[in-house]
Short mmCIF file of C-alpha atoms in Angstrom, two decimals:
data_model
loop_
_atom_site.label_atom_id
_atom_site.label_comp_id
_atom_site.label_asym_id
_atom_site.label_seq_id
_atom_site.Cartn_x
_atom_site.Cartn_y
_atom_site.Cartn_z
CA MET A 15 72.35 144.15 13.33
CA VAL A 16 75.46 144.19 15.56
CA LEU A 17 75.26 143.44 19.28
CA LEU A 18 77.93 145.45 21.07
CA SER A 19 78.93 146.01 24.68
CA LEU A 20 81.20 148.64 26.20
CA THR A 21 82.20 147.51 29.67
CA ALA A 22 84.30 148.89 32.49
CA SER A 23 84.63 147.01 35.77
CA HIS A 24 86.83 146.59 38.83
CA HIS A 25 88.96 144.18 36.78
CA GLU A 26 90.12 146.93 34.42
CA LEU A 27 89.88 150.05 36.62
CA ASP A 28 90.43 151.01 40.21
CA LEU A 29 87.25 151.93 42.05
CA ASP A 30 88.01 155.67 42.00
CA ALA A 31 88.28 155.68 38.21
CA LEU A 32 85.15 153.54 37.91
CA GLU A 33 83.27 155.92 40.17
CA ARG A 34 84.19 158.92 38.04
CA LEU A 35 83.27 157.09 34.85
CA SER A 36 79.80 156.07 36.03
CA THR A 37 78.80 159.44 37.49
CA GLY A 38 75.67 160.55 35.66
CA SER A 39 75.32 157.15 34.02
CA LEU A 40 71.56 156.90 34.52
CA SER A 41 70.87 159.29 31.64
CA VAL A 42 73.34 157.80 29.17
CA GLY A 43 70.99 155.14 27.77
CA ARG A 44 68.25 157.62 26.89
CA THR A 45 70.74 160.06 25.41
CA VAL A 46 72.43 157.43 23.24
CA VAL A 47 69.19 156.16 21.72
CA GLY A 48 67.84 159.67 21.28
CA SER A 49 70.94 161.12 19.62
CA CYS A 50 72.47 158.25 17.66
CA ARG A 51 70.01 156.92 15.05
CA PRO A 52 71.77 153.60 14.28
CA VAL A 53 71.53 152.57 17.96
CA GLN A 54 68.23 150.69 18.13
CA GLY A 55 68.44 150.00 21.85
CA THR A 56 70.64 150.19 24.91
CA VAL A 57 70.70 148.83 28.44
CA VAL A 58 72.98 150.30 31.12
CA ILE A 59 74.25 148.32 34.11
CA SER A 60 75.76 150.54 36.79
CA THR A 61 76.61 148.80 40.07
CA CYS A 62 79.14 149.03 42.86
CA ASN A 63 81.88 147.51 40.71
CA ARG A 64 80.91 147.95 37.06
CA PHE A 65 79.59 150.33 34.43
CA GLU A 66 78.44 148.62 31.24
CA LEU A 67 76.50 149.66 28.14
CA TYR A 68 74.88 147.08 25.88
CA LEU A 69 74.06 148.41 22.41
CA ASP A 70 71.92 147.03 19.60
CA VAL A 71 73.32 148.76 16.52
CA ASP A 72 71.66 148.66 13.11
CA ALA A 73 74.78 148.64 10.97
CA PRO A 74 76.06 147.35 7.63
CA LEU A 75 79.05 145.05 7.72
CA ASP A 76 81.39 147.77 6.44
CA GLY A 77 81.46 148.97 10.03
CA ASP A 78 81.35 152.75 9.52
CA THR A 79 78.05 153.05 11.40
CA VAL A 80 79.30 150.96 14.31
CA ARG A 81 82.53 152.92 14.52
CA HIS A 82 80.69 156.23 14.56
CA ALA A 83 78.17 154.99 17.15
CA THR A 84 80.95 153.68 19.39
CA ARG A 85 82.84 156.96 19.34
CA HIS A 86 79.62 158.88 19.91
CA VAL A 87 78.77 156.77 22.97
CA ALA A 88 82.23 157.34 24.44
CA GLU A 89 81.78 161.09 24.06
CA LEU A 90 78.37 161.00 25.75
CA VAL A 91 79.74 158.98 28.66
CA ALA A 92 82.59 161.47 28.99
CA GLU A 93 80.21 164.42 28.96
CA SER A 94 77.89 162.93 31.59
CA SER A 95 80.65 161.79 33.93
CA GLY A 96 83.04 164.72 33.75
CA VAL A 97 86.02 162.77 32.39
CA THR A 98 87.77 163.41 29.10
CA PRO A 99 86.65 161.57 25.94
CA GLU A 100 90.08 159.95 25.79
CA ALA A 101 89.76 158.70 29.37
CA ALA A 102 86.28 157.32 28.73
CA ALA A 103 87.42 155.55 25.57
CA ALA A 104 90.48 154.05 27.26
CA SER A 105 88.30 152.73 30.10
CA PHE A 106 86.07 150.53 27.96
CA THR A 107 86.49 146.98 26.77
CA VAL A 108 84.59 146.38 23.50
CA ARG A 109 82.87 143.03 23.01
CA SER A 110 80.70 141.59 20.27
CA GLY A 111 78.89 138.43 19.29
CA THR A 112 79.29 135.47 21.64
CA GLU A 113 81.60 137.57 23.84
CA VAL A 114 78.72 139.91 24.70
CA ALA A 115 76.39 137.11 25.77
CA GLU A 116 79.10 135.17 27.58
CA HIS A 117 80.18 138.25 29.53
CA LEU A 118 76.65 139.29 30.51
CA PHE A 119 75.68 135.73 31.51
CA ALA A 120 78.82 135.51 33.68
CA VAL A 121 77.98 138.88 35.26
CA ALA A 122 74.39 137.88 35.99
CA SER A 123 75.60 134.62 37.56
CA GLY A 124 78.01 136.37 39.93
CA LEU A 125 81.13 135.02 38.21
CA ASP A 126 82.50 138.49 37.46
CA SER A 127 81.76 140.03 40.85
CA MET A 128 84.13 141.14 43.59
CA VAL A 129 82.68 138.30 45.64
CA VAL A 130 82.42 135.38 43.22
CA GLY A 131 78.96 133.87 43.33
CA GLU A 132 77.17 136.88 44.82
CA ARG A 133 73.43 136.80 44.08
CA GLU A 134 72.52 140.51 44.30
CA ILE A 135 73.90 141.11 40.81
CA ALA A 136 71.15 138.95 39.27
CA GLY A 137 68.56 141.40 40.57
CA GLN A 138 70.60 144.36 39.35
CA VAL A 139 70.72 142.90 35.83
CA LYS A 140 66.93 142.44 35.86
CA ARG A 141 66.44 146.00 37.10
CA ALA A 142 68.71 147.34 34.35
CA LEU A 143 66.42 145.78 31.75
CA ALA A 144 63.31 147.05 33.57
CA GLU A 145 64.74 150.59 33.63
CA SER A 146 65.54 150.37 29.93
CA ARG A 147 61.95 149.30 29.25
CA ALA A 148 60.63 152.20 31.33
CA ASP A 149 62.83 154.62 29.38
CA GLY A 150 61.80 153.08 26.06
CA THR A 151 65.42 152.29 25.14
CA THR A 152 65.42 148.50 24.91
CA SER A 153 65.09 146.38 21.73
CA LYS A 154 63.94 142.86 20.86
CA THR A 155 67.52 141.60 20.73
CA LEU A 156 68.44 143.18 24.07
CA GLU A 157 65.24 141.86 25.65
CA LEU A 158 66.16 138.34 24.56
CA LEU A 159 69.78 138.81 25.69
CA PHE A 160 68.90 140.00 29.20
CA GLN A 161 66.04 137.55 29.71
CA THR A 162 68.38 134.71 28.71
CA ALA A 163 70.98 136.08 31.14
CA SER A 164 68.44 135.90 33.99
CA ARG A 165 67.43 132.35 33.06
CA THR A 166 71.08 131.29 32.88
CA SER A 167 71.75 132.82 36.30
CA LYS A 168 68.82 130.92 37.81
CA ARG A 169 69.92 127.67 36.20
CA ILE A 170 73.45 128.05 37.57
CA GLY A 171 72.04 128.93 40.99
CA ARG A 172 69.95 125.75 40.99
CA SER A 173 72.50 123.42 39.45
CA THR A 174 75.81 124.33 41.08
CA ALA A 175 77.19 124.87 44.55
CA LEU A 176 77.73 128.48 43.56
CA GLY A 177 74.04 129.19 44.12
CA GLY A 178 74.00 127.83 47.66
CA ALA A 179 77.09 129.61 48.90
CA GLY A 180 75.20 132.71 50.09
CA ARG A 181 78.06 134.96 49.06
CA SER A 182 77.57 138.71 48.76
CA LEU A 183 79.30 141.93 49.67
CA VAL A 184 76.67 142.39 52.37
CA ALA A 185 77.41 138.96 53.86
CA VAL A 186 81.18 139.49 53.71
CA GLY A 187 80.81 142.88 55.39
CA LEU A 188 78.53 141.64 58.16
CA ASP A 189 80.77 138.67 58.87
CA LEU A 190 83.72 141.04 59.14
CA ALA A 191 81.81 143.53 61.31
CA GLY A 192 80.69 140.76 63.64
CA ARG A 193 84.28 140.23 64.76
CA SER A 194 84.52 143.72 66.25
CA MET A 195 81.12 144.42 67.85
CA ARG A 196 78.58 142.97 70.21
CA PRO A 197 76.66 139.87 69.11
CA TYR A 198 74.08 140.76 66.50
CA PRO A 199 71.04 139.98 68.71
CA LEU A 200 72.31 142.68 71.11
CA SER A 201 73.31 145.21 68.45
CA ARG A 202 71.66 148.20 66.84
CA ALA A 203 72.15 148.93 63.14
CA VAL A 204 71.53 151.92 60.90
CA ILE A 205 71.16 151.47 57.16
CA ILE A 206 71.78 154.42 54.86
CA GLY A 207 69.82 154.00 51.64
CA THR A 208 66.62 152.34 50.46
CA GLY A 209 67.71 150.39 47.38
CA ALA A 210 68.40 146.73 46.69
CA TYR A 211 71.49 146.54 48.89
CA ALA A 212 69.55 148.12 51.74
CA GLY A 213 66.88 145.44 51.44
CA ALA A 214 69.56 142.74 51.30
CA ALA A 215 71.21 144.23 54.38
CA VAL A 216 67.96 144.11 56.36
CA ALA A 217 67.43 140.46 55.44
CA ALA A 218 71.04 139.54 56.28
CA LEU A 219 70.93 141.37 59.61
CA ARG A 220 67.71 139.64 60.62
CA ALA A 221 69.20 136.27 59.64
CA ARG A 222 71.97 137.01 62.15
CA GLY A 223 69.50 137.88 64.89
CA CYS A 224 69.66 141.68 64.70
CA ASN A 225 66.17 143.18 64.92
CA ASP A 226 67.00 146.72 66.06
CA ILE A 227 67.39 148.21 62.61
CA ARG A 228 66.74 151.76 61.48
CA VAL A 229 67.01 153.35 58.06
CA TYR A 230 68.12 156.79 56.91
CA SER A 231 67.63 158.30 53.47
CA GLN A 232 68.03 161.76 51.95
CA SER A 233 65.56 160.83 49.23
CA GLY A 234 62.48 160.89 51.48
CA ARG A 235 61.89 157.16 51.04
CA ALA A 236 63.00 156.15 54.53
CA GLN A 237 59.46 156.01 55.95
CA SER A 238 58.03 153.86 53.15
CA PHE A 239 61.08 151.56 53.19
CA ALA A 240 60.80 151.21 56.97
CA ALA A 241 57.11 150.37 56.72
CA SER A 242 57.64 147.72 54.04
CA HIS A 243 60.66 146.13 55.74
CA GLY A 244 59.53 146.41 59.35
CA THR A 245 62.36 148.71 60.43
CA GLY A 246 62.47 152.10 62.16
CA ALA A 247 63.10 155.32 60.22
CA VAL A 248 65.82 157.71 61.37
CA GLY A 249 64.84 160.82 59.43
CA VAL A 250 66.00 162.84 56.47
CA ASP A 251 68.50 165.39 57.85
CA THR A 252 72.11 165.07 58.94
CA GLU A 253 71.41 165.85 62.59
CA SER A 254 68.92 163.02 62.91
CA LEU A 255 71.51 160.65 61.47
CA VAL A 256 74.25 161.92 63.80
CA GLU A 257 71.88 161.49 66.75
CA ALA A 258 71.15 157.92 65.70
CA LEU A 259 74.84 157.09 65.42
CA GLY A 260 75.34 157.93 69.08
CA ASP A 261 73.97 154.55 70.19
CA THR A 262 74.57 152.49 67.06
CA ASP A 263 76.93 149.54 66.70
CA LEU A 264 76.85 149.18 62.93
CA VAL A 265 76.22 151.38 59.90
CA VAL A 266 75.61 149.82 56.49
CA SER A 267 75.78 152.60 53.91
CA CYS A 268 74.63 151.74 50.40
CA SER A 269 72.83 154.74 48.94
CA GLY A 270 75.44 155.98 46.47
CA ALA A 271 73.66 159.30 46.92
CA ARG A 272 76.52 161.76 47.10
CA ARG A 273 75.31 165.16 45.93
CA ARG A 274 76.84 168.35 44.60
CA ALA A 275 77.80 170.37 47.61
CA PRO A 276 76.22 173.85 47.90
CA GLY A 277 78.29 176.97 47.79
CA PRO A 278 81.67 177.49 46.16
CA THR A 279 82.48 173.79 45.80
CA ALA A 280 79.54 173.44 43.41
CA GLU A 281 81.60 175.35 40.84
CA VAL A 282 84.34 172.73 40.74
CA VAL A 283 84.70 170.92 37.41
CA PRO A 284 82.06 168.14 37.20
CA GLY A 285 83.47 164.80 38.26
CA ALA A 286 86.07 166.31 40.58
CA GLU A 287 86.25 164.65 43.98
CA ALA A 288 85.84 167.88 45.96
CA SER A 289 82.54 168.76 44.30
CA LEU A 290 80.67 165.83 45.82
CA ALA A 291 79.28 165.93 49.36
CA TYR A 292 79.47 162.73 51.42
CA VAL A 293 76.37 161.38 53.13
CA LEU A 294 78.50 160.73 56.21
CA ASP A 295 81.61 162.79 56.88
CA ALA A 296 84.34 162.62 59.51
CA ALA A 297 83.06 165.63 61.48
CA SER A 298 79.58 164.13 61.84
CA VAL A 299 80.92 160.76 62.95
CA ALA A 300 83.28 162.38 65.45
CA ARG A 301 80.37 164.40 66.86
CA ALA A 302 78.31 161.24 67.23
CA ARG A 303 81.16 159.48 69.04
CA ASP A 304 81.57 162.46 71.40
CA ARG A 305 77.87 162.33 72.25
CA ALA A 306 78.08 158.61 72.91
CA ALA A 307 81.07 159.13 75.22
CA ALA A 308 79.28 161.95 77.08
CA ARG A 309 76.22 159.78 77.69
CA ALA A 310 78.44 156.95 78.93
CA GLY A 311 79.94 159.24 81.61
CA ASP A 312 82.20 157.23 83.91
CA GLU A 313 81.23 153.96 82.29
CA PRO A 314 83.69 152.15 79.99
CA GLU A 315 84.30 153.58 76.54
CA PRO A 316 81.50 152.72 74.10
CA ASP A 317 82.12 149.79 71.78
CA ALA A 318 83.61 150.41 68.35
CA LEU A 319 81.32 151.73 65.65
CA VAL A 320 81.67 149.61 62.50
CA ILE A 321 80.79 151.29 59.19
CA LEU A 322 80.39 149.34 55.95
CA ASP A 323 80.43 151.59 52.88
CA LEU A 324 79.02 149.47 50.04
CA ALA A 325 78.45 152.35 47.61
CA LEU A 326 80.61 152.80 44.52
CA HIS A 327 79.99 156.55 44.77
CA ARG A 328 81.30 156.50 48.31
CA ASP A 329 78.72 157.51 50.90
CA VAL A 330 81.32 157.79 53.65
CA GLU A 331 84.27 160.17 53.68
CA PRO A 332 87.49 158.08 53.75
CA SER A 333 88.87 160.14 56.67
CA VAL A 334 86.10 158.67 58.85
CA ALA A 335 88.56 155.79 59.32
CA ASP A 336 90.73 158.19 61.35
CA VAL A 337 87.99 158.89 63.93
CA GLU A 338 88.82 157.16 67.20
CA GLY A 339 86.71 154.11 67.90
CA VAL A 340 85.50 153.73 64.30
CA LEU A 341 86.23 150.86 61.91
CA LEU A 342 85.49 151.70 58.26
CA TYR A 343 85.36 149.06 55.53
CA ASP A 344 84.80 150.12 51.92
CA LEU A 345 84.45 148.07 48.74
CA ALA A 346 88.19 147.70 48.22
CA SER A 347 88.85 146.43 51.74
CA LEU A 348 85.83 144.10 51.68
CA THR A 349 87.06 142.52 48.47
CA THR A 350 90.28 141.44 50.16
CA HIS A 351 88.21 139.56 52.76
CA ALA A 352 85.97 137.80 50.23
CA PRO A 353 86.06 134.01 50.55
CA ALA A 354 87.74 131.95 47.87
CA THR A 355 85.53 129.83 45.67
CA GLU A 356 86.41 126.27 44.73
CA ARG A 357 87.86 126.10 41.25
CA VAL A 358 85.70 123.15 40.25
CA VAL A 359 82.51 125.06 41.13
CA VAL A 360 83.58 128.11 39.11
CA ASP A 361 84.60 125.93 36.16
CA GLN A 362 81.23 124.18 36.20
CA ALA A 363 79.38 127.50 36.21
CA ARG A 364 81.56 128.96 33.46
CA ALA A 365 80.94 125.91 31.28
CA MET A 366 77.19 126.48 31.65
CA VAL A 367 77.69 130.15 30.75
CA ARG A 368 79.65 129.25 27.61
CA ASP A 369 77.01 126.75 26.49
CA ALA A 370 74.18 129.25 27.07
CA ALA A 371 76.07 132.00 25.23
CA ALA A 372 76.82 129.75 22.26
CA LEU A 373 73.16 128.73 22.02
CA PHE A 374 72.01 132.35 22.27
CA GLU A 375 74.46 133.45 19.60
CA GLU A 376 73.48 130.62 17.28
CA THR A 377 69.85 131.68 17.66
CA ARG A 378 70.70 135.34 17.05
CA MET A 379 72.91 134.65 14.05
CA GLY A 380 70.56 131.96 12.78
CA ARG A 381 68.97 134.16 10.13
CA ALA A 382 72.08 134.15 7.97
CA ALA A 383 72.52 130.42 8.51
CA ASP A 384 68.84 129.70 7.87
CA ALA A 385 69.01 131.53 4.55
CA ALA A 386 71.90 129.31 3.48
CA VAL A 387 70.04 126.17 4.57
CA VAL A 388 66.88 127.24 2.71
CA GLU A 389 68.94 127.72 -0.43
CA LEU A 390 70.38 124.23 0.01
CA LEU A 391 66.91 122.74 0.49
CA ASP A 392 65.68 124.50 -2.67
CA GLU A 393 68.63 123.02 -4.54
CA ALA A 394 67.74 119.57 -3.18
CA GLU A 395 64.15 119.95 -4.36
CA ARG A 396 65.37 120.80 -7.84
CA GLU A 397 67.55 117.68 -7.74
CA VAL A 398 64.56 115.61 -6.60
CA ALA A 399 62.45 116.94 -9.48
CA VAL A 400 65.12 116.02 -12.03
CA GLU A 401 65.62 112.51 -10.61
CA VAL A 402 61.86 111.87 -10.40
CA GLY A 403 61.49 112.97 -14.04
CA ASP A 404 64.28 110.64 -15.12
CA ALA A 405 62.82 107.71 -13.15
CA LEU A 406 59.35 108.28 -14.62
CA ALA A 407 60.82 108.44 -18.12
CA ARG A 408 62.53 105.09 -17.61
CA LEU A 409 59.33 103.56 -16.20
CA SER A 410 57.33 104.91 -19.18
CA ALA A 411 59.82 103.29 -21.58
CA GLU A 412 59.44 99.95 -19.77
CA LEU A 413 55.60 100.09 -19.78
CA ALA A 414 55.13 101.37 -23.35
CA PRO A 415 55.50 97.95 -25.08
CA HIS A 416 52.62 96.73 -22.93
CA GLY A 417 50.42 99.68 -23.77
CA GLN A 418 50.65 101.06 -20.24
CA VAL A 419 51.72 104.41 -18.65
CA PRO A 420 52.88 105.29 -15.12
CA THR A 421 50.00 105.90 -12.69
CA ALA A 422 49.66 108.63 -10.07
CA SER A 423 50.54 105.99 -7.49
CA ASP A 424 53.74 105.19 -9.40
CA HIS A 425 54.62 108.90 -9.46
CA ASP A 426 54.08 109.30 -5.67
CA GLU A 427 56.09 106.20 -4.81
CA ILE A 428 59.03 107.27 -6.99
CA ALA A 429 58.93 110.83 -5.56
CA ARG A 430 58.91 109.55 -1.95
CA SER A 431 61.80 107.21 -2.61
CA VAL A 432 63.93 109.85 -4.34
CA ARG A 433 63.17 112.57 -1.78
CA ARG A 434 64.01 110.20 1.11
CA ARG A 435 67.37 109.31 -0.43
CA VAL A 436 68.30 112.90 -1.38
CA HIS A 437 67.36 114.34 2.02
CA ALA A 438 69.20 111.56 3.86
CA ALA A 439 72.35 112.49 1.96
CA LEU A 440 71.64 116.18 2.63
CA HIS A 441 71.96 116.10 6.44
CA ASP A 442 75.74 116.42 6.60
CA ARG A 443 75.70 119.17 3.97
CA ILE A 444 73.10 121.16 5.99
CA VAL A 445 75.23 120.91 9.12
CA ALA A 446 78.32 122.04 7.20
CA VAL A 447 76.56 124.89 5.39
CA ARG A 448 74.98 126.14 8.60
CA ALA A 449 78.32 126.08 10.43
CA THR A 450 80.04 127.91 7.55
CA ALA A 451 77.32 130.59 7.39
CA LEU A 452 77.52 131.15 11.13
CA ALA A 453 81.31 131.36 11.04
CA GLU A 454 81.23 133.87 8.18
CA ALA A 455 78.63 136.03 9.93
CA ARG A 456 80.65 135.99 13.16
CA ALA A 457 83.88 136.82 11.34
CA ALA A 458 82.23 139.73 9.53
CA GLU A 459 80.80 141.08 12.78
CA ALA A 460 84.11 140.65 14.59
CA ALA A 461 85.87 142.63 11.86
CA VAL A 462 83.34 145.43 12.29
CA VAL A 463 83.88 145.53 16.04
CA ARG A 464 87.67 145.51 15.73
CA GLY A 465 87.27 148.63 13.64
CA ALA A 466 84.92 150.07 16.24
CA GLU A 467 87.44 149.44 18.99
CA ARG A 468 90.16 151.20 16.99
CA ALA A 469 87.79 154.12 16.41
CA LEU A 470 86.97 154.24 20.12
CA ARG A 471 90.64 154.89 20.84
CA ALA A 472 90.54 157.76 18.35
CA VAL A 473 87.92 159.99 20.04
CA PRO A 474 86.89 162.79 19.93
CA VAL A 475 84.82 162.67 16.75
CA THR A 476 83.73 165.81 14.92
CA ASP A 477 81.65 164.50 12.02
#
């Protein structure tokens, strides 16, 4: 078995490239498991700043199976997202062994996020595993990996200052918005979307004293979300949203629900920017601002409308920033305002991640090491048997002149003494053999993955 991850995040790609890569990502996990027999399981994490596939590959150590599976996955990602196979392959970082666990544990703990220490990612990692279970694409190894990631995240949250910092993209955005609008207790907010970020936004707004919150969704879930979160529902069509924006101070958009536009633009090559319709475009926002100005009459100009676009697949058309009286912050701009985290806190959390990853990997690779230890123990038992036989022979020779023979008690006492001495001397050898077996297994797996990474750069595959 080889544990493999293909990851692309805001560290390696700009957000536009990451958005194109992750388009259609929800179906990739099912497709990979269904079409590539060696892949025993897969979990996909697709968030506002990352697209990652974790693969459990049943492969021999010659690496051919892993290389083929890796190339195949890159082609499937390319097909689903509308990018070329070469672009998909070039976008991924390939990890294996301890690197896989260490990376995932860091992600789940918020150490790899745009806002270091953000807590929403822990829930997204858990949901990725839950979705994999629902699709029937997980495996025992991936279950253990992701469950350990969640436990590590919780432990870091409890044990370090990172967990109490309250950092998140939502918090950064609301802090930034608060500088340009009325106090939150006097403000009205509209949330676009009904997912995890929407729920986090409601909680964060209420914590700041804002209770006039409404939700909009094209999915039809606005009413149920409003009922469960105690908010108002705007509606499900564009006009109802535009009407709501006329007396709104803040929009938090986090649906990621851009859709293929009807008409001629639907024929554009999949993945092209022009083929995706924004949830909120410049014309709609301008119309809402005009209505707000008309209602104000001779009164002072309405306050600025602040829009936070937290979706990777942008909900809000970038040209909305050009509408008079509107302040638009997207993921890239919010990242520049993220607070710095103390180095000592990050180092403490990363040390915990490394320890957890090493322990996980030792457990996962333990079968090879255990086999070597069992062989050593069998060898020790053979040594014990020989030494006990020799000791009994000497005792028999001593007792023979007296007409006596060793008793069962003599046999047991000699066996206990010999076994105690042999096993005491065996401890250091067990530690050394186990370490060597683990190192050899890791080296073999690393060699396989290096070959897989080279093959990934060589897509497309035709066999």
